[in-house]
mmCIF file of C-alpha atoms in Angstrom:
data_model
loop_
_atom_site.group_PDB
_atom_site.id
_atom_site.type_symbol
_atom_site.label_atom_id
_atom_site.label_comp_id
_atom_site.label_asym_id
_atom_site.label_seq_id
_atom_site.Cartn_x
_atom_site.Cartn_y
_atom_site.Cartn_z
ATOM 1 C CA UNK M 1 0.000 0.000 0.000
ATOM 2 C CA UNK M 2 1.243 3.454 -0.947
ATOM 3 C CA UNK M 3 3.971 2.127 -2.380
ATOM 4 C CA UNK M 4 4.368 4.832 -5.205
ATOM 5 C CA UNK M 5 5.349 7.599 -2.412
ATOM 6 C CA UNK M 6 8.592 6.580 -2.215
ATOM 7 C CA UNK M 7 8.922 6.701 -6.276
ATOM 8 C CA UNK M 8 10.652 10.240 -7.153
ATOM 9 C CA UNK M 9 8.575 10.219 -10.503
ATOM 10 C CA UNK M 10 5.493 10.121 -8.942
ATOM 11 C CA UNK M 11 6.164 13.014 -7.579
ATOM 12 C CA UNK M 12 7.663 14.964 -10.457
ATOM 13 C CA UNK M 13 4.482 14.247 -12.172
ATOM 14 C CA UNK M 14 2.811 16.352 -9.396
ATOM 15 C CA UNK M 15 4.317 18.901 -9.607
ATOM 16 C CA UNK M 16 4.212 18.987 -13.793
ATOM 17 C CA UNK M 17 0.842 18.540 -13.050
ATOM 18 C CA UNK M 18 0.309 21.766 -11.221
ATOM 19 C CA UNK M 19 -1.157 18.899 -8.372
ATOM 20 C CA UNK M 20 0.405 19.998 -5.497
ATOM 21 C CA UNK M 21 -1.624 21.022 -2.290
ATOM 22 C CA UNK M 22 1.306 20.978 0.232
ATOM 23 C CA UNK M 23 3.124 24.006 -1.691
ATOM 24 C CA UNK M 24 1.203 27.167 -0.372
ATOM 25 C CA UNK M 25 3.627 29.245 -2.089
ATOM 26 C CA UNK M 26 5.508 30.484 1.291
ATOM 27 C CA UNK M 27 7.436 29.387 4.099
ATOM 28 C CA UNK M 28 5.778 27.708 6.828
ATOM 29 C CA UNK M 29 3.935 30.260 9.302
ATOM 30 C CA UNK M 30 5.209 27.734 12.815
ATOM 31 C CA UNK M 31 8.628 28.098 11.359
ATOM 32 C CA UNK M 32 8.147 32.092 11.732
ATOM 33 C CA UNK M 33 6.891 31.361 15.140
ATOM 34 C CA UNK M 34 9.846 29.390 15.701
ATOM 35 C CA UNK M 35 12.462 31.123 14.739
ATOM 36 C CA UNK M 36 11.140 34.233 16.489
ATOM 37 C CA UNK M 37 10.783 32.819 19.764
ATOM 38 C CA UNK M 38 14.040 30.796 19.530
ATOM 39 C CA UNK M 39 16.909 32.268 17.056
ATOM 40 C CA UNK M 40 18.823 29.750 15.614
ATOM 41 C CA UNK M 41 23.062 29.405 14.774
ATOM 42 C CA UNK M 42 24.401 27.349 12.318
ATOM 43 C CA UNK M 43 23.265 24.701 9.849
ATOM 44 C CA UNK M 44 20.066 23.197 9.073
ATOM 45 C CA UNK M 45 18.572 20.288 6.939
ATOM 46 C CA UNK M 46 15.140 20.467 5.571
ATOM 47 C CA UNK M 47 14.326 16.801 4.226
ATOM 48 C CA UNK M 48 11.591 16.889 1.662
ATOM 49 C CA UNK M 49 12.087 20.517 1.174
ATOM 50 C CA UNK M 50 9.972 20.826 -1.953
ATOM 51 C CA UNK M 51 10.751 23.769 -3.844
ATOM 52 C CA UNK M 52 12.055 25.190 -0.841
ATOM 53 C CA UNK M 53 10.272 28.058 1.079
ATOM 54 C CA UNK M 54 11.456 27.100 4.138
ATOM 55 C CA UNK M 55 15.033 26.351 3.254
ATOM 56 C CA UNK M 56 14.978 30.346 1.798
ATOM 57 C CA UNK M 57 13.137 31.702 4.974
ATOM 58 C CA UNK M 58 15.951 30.042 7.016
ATOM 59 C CA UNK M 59 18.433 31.156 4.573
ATOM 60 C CA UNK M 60 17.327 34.727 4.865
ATOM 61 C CA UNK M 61 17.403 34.158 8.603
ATOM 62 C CA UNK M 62 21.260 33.709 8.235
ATOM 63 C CA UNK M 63 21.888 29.937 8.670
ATOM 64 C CA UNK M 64 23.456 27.772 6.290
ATOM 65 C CA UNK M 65 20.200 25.911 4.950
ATOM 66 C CA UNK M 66 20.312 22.732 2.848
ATOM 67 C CA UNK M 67 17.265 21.288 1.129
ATOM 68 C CA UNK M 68 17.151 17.692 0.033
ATOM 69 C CA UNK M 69 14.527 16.250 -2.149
ATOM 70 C CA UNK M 70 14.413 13.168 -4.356
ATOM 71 C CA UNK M 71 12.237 15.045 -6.548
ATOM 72 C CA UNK M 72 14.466 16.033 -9.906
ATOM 73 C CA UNK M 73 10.892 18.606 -10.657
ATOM 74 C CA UNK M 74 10.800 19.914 -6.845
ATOM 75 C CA UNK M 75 14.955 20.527 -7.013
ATOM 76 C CA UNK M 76 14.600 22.107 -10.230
ATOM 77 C CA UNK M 77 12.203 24.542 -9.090
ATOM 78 C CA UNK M 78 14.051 25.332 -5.617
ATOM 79 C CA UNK M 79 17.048 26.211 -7.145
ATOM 80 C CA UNK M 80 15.500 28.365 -10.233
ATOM 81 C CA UNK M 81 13.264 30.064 -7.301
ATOM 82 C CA UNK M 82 16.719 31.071 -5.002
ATOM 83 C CA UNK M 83 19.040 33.743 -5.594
ATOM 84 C CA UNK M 84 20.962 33.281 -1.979
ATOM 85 C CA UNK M 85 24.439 31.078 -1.853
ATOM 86 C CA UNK M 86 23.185 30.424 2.053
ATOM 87 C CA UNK M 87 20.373 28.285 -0.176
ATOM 88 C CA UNK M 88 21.490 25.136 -1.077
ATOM 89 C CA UNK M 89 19.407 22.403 -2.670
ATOM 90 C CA UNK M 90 20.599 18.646 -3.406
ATOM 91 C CA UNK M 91 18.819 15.875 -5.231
ATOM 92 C CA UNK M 92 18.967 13.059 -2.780
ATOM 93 C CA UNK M 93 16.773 10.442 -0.727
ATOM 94 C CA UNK M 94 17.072 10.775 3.047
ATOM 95 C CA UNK M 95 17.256 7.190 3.252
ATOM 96 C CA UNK M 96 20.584 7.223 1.361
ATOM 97 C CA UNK M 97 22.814 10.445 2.708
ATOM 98 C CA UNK M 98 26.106 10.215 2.336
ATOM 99 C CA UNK M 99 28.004 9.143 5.888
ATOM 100 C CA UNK M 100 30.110 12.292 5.477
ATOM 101 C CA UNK M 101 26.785 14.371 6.695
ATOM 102 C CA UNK M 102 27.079 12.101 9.409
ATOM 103 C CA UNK M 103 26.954 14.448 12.929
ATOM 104 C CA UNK M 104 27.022 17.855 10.438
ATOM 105 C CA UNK M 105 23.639 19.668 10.759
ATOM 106 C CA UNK M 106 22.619 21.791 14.180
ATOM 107 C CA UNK M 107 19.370 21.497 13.640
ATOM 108 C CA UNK M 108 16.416 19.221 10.992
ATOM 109 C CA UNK M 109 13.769 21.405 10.178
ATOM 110 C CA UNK M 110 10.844 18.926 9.757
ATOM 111 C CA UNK M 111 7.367 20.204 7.564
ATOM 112 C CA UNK M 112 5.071 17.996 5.656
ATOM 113 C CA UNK M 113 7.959 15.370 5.174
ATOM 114 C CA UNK M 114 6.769 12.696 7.893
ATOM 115 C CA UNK M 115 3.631 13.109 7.404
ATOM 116 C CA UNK M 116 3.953 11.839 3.491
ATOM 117 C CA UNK M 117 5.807 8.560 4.460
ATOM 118 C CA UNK M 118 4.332 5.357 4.771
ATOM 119 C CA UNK M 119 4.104 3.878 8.246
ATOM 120 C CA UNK M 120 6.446 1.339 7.622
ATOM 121 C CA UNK M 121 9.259 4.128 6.647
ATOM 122 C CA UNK M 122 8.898 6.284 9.752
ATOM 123 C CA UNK M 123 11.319 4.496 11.875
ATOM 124 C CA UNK M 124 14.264 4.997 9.123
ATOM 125 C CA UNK M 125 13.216 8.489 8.879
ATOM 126 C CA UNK M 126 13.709 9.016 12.690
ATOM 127 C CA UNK M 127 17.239 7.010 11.957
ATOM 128 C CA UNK M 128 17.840 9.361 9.757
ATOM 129 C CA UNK M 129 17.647 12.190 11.063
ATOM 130 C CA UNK M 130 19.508 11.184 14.253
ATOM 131 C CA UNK M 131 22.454 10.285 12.129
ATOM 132 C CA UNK M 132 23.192 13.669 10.565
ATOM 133 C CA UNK M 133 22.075 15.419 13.415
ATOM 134 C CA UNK M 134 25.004 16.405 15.603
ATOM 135 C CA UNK M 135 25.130 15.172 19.493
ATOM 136 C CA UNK M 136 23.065 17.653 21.355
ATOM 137 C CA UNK M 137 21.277 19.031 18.097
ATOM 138 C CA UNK M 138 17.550 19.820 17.388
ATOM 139 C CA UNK M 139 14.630 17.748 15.404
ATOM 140 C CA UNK M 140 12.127 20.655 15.228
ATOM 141 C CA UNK M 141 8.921 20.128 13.344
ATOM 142 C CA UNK M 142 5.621 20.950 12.959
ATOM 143 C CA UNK M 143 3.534 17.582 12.780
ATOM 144 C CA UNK M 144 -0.613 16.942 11.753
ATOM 145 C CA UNK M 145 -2.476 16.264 14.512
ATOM 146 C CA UNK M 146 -5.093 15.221 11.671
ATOM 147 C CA UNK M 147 -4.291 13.706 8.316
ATOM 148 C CA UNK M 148 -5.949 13.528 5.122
ATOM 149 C CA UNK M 149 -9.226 10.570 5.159
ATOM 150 C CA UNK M 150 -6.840 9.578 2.117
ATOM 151 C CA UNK M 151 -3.486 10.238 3.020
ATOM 152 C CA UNK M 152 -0.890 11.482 2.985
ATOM 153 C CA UNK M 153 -1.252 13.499 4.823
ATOM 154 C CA UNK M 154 -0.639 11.526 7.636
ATOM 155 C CA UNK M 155 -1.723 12.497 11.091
ATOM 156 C CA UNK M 156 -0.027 12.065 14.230
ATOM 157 C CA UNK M 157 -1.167 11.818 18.050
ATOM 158 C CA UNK M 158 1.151 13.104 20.560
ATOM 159 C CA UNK M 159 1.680 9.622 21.701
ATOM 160 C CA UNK M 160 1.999 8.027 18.314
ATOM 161 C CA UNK M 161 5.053 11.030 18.338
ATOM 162 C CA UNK M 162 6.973 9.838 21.529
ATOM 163 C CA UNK M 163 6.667 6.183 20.379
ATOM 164 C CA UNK M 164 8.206 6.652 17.241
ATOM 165 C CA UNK M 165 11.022 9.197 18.349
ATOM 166 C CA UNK M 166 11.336 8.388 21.970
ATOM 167 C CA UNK M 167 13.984 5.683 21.794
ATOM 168 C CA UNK M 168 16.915 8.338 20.129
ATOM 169 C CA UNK M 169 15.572 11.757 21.016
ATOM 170 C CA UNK M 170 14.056 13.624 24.019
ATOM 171 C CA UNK M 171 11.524 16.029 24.063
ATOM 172 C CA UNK M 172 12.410 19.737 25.231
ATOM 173 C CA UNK M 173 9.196 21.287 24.563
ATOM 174 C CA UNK M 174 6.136 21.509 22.661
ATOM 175 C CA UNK M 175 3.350 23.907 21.614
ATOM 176 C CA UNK M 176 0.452 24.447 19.397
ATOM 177 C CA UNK M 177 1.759 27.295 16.827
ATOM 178 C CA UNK M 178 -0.210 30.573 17.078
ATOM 179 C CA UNK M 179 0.602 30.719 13.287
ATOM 180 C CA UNK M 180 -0.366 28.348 10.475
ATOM 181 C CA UNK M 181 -1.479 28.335 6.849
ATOM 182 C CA UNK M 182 -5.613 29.148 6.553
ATOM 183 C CA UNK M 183 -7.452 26.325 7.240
ATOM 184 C CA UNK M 184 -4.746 24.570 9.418
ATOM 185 C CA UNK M 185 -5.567 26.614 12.231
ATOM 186 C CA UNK M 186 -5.625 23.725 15.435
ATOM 187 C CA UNK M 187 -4.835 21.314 13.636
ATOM 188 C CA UNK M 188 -0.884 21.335 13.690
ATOM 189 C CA UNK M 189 1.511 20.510 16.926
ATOM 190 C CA UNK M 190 5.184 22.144 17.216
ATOM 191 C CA UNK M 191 7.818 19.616 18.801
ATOM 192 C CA UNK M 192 11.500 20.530 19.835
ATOM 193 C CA UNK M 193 13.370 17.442 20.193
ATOM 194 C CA UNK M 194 16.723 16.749 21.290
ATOM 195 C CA UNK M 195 19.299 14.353 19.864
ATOM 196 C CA UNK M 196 21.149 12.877 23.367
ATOM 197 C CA UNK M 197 25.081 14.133 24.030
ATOM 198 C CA UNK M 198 26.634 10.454 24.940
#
């Protein structure tokens, strides 16, 4: 079941397609939020970055921001929409990063990449993450609280959200965003997680 999500070319035809909900044409509103209660330093990844509002906004923000995708449409598009060097956009699976970005990134910016992965993929997605993340950096994301009745989206319960990152990260703090596209007002859940220092 929902096999085809992890095929890059069904999601180039998407976006040729001009069938692409997720892309509201700007950064994510909880990354704002974010950002403005908590300034960030350094580098950060944004897996599934799309055409890449939010690896711009962070970008502009002053970090070093790197956008993966395995989408050869959605990478095209990022890098003909970005004029910044701080911008960078690669065409690569998360599954499959290469060890040198092993312990690299301060922080993983996380936004409507979870939530299009099949169940069965979530726990190498958490794996991951954890492996480029450096010891003591961040997993912030913004997760659905409720999915699509044909998904993805996927939805996530706060307890479905400690199960599947509890084991490698710990959870600093949480909140539900006071900014979020229209019509995703309530429905969205801000998580700060912590990669362990061992």
């Amino acid at each position: 079941m929902g096999k085809f999500l992890r095929d890059p070319s069904y999601w180039d035809e998407r976006y040729r397609a001009g069938d692409h909900p997720w892309d509201r044409g700007s950064h994510a509103p909880p990354l704002e939020e974010v950002l403005e209660l908590y300034p960030w330093k350094g580098r950060v990844l944004v897996p599934g970055c799309g055409t890449g509002h939010d690896v711009r906004f962070l970008a502009a923000a002053g970090l070093e921001a790197v956008g993966i995708d395995f989408s050869t449409e959605a990478i095209a598009r990022a890098r003909s929409f970005t004029k910044t060097p701080k911008a960078i956009f690669y065409e690569l699976d998360l599954f499959s990063l290469p060890p040198s970005w092993n312990d690299t990134f301060d922080y993983v910016w996380e936004h409507t990449c979870l939530c299009a992965l099949q169940p069965e993929d979530r726990q190498h997605y958490v794996h991951a993450v954890h492996r480029v993340l450096k010891p003591g950096g961040s997993l912030v994301g913004v997760f659905f609280l409720v999915g699509s009745s044909q998904p993805p989206p996927y939805g996530f319960s706060p307890p479905e959200l400690d199960q599947l990152f509890g084991a490698l990260f710990w959870l600093e703090k949480e909140w539900l965003p006071g900014r979020s596209y229209p019509g995703r007002e309530g429905e969205e859940l801000v998580r700060w997680y912590r990669k362990e220092v061992r």
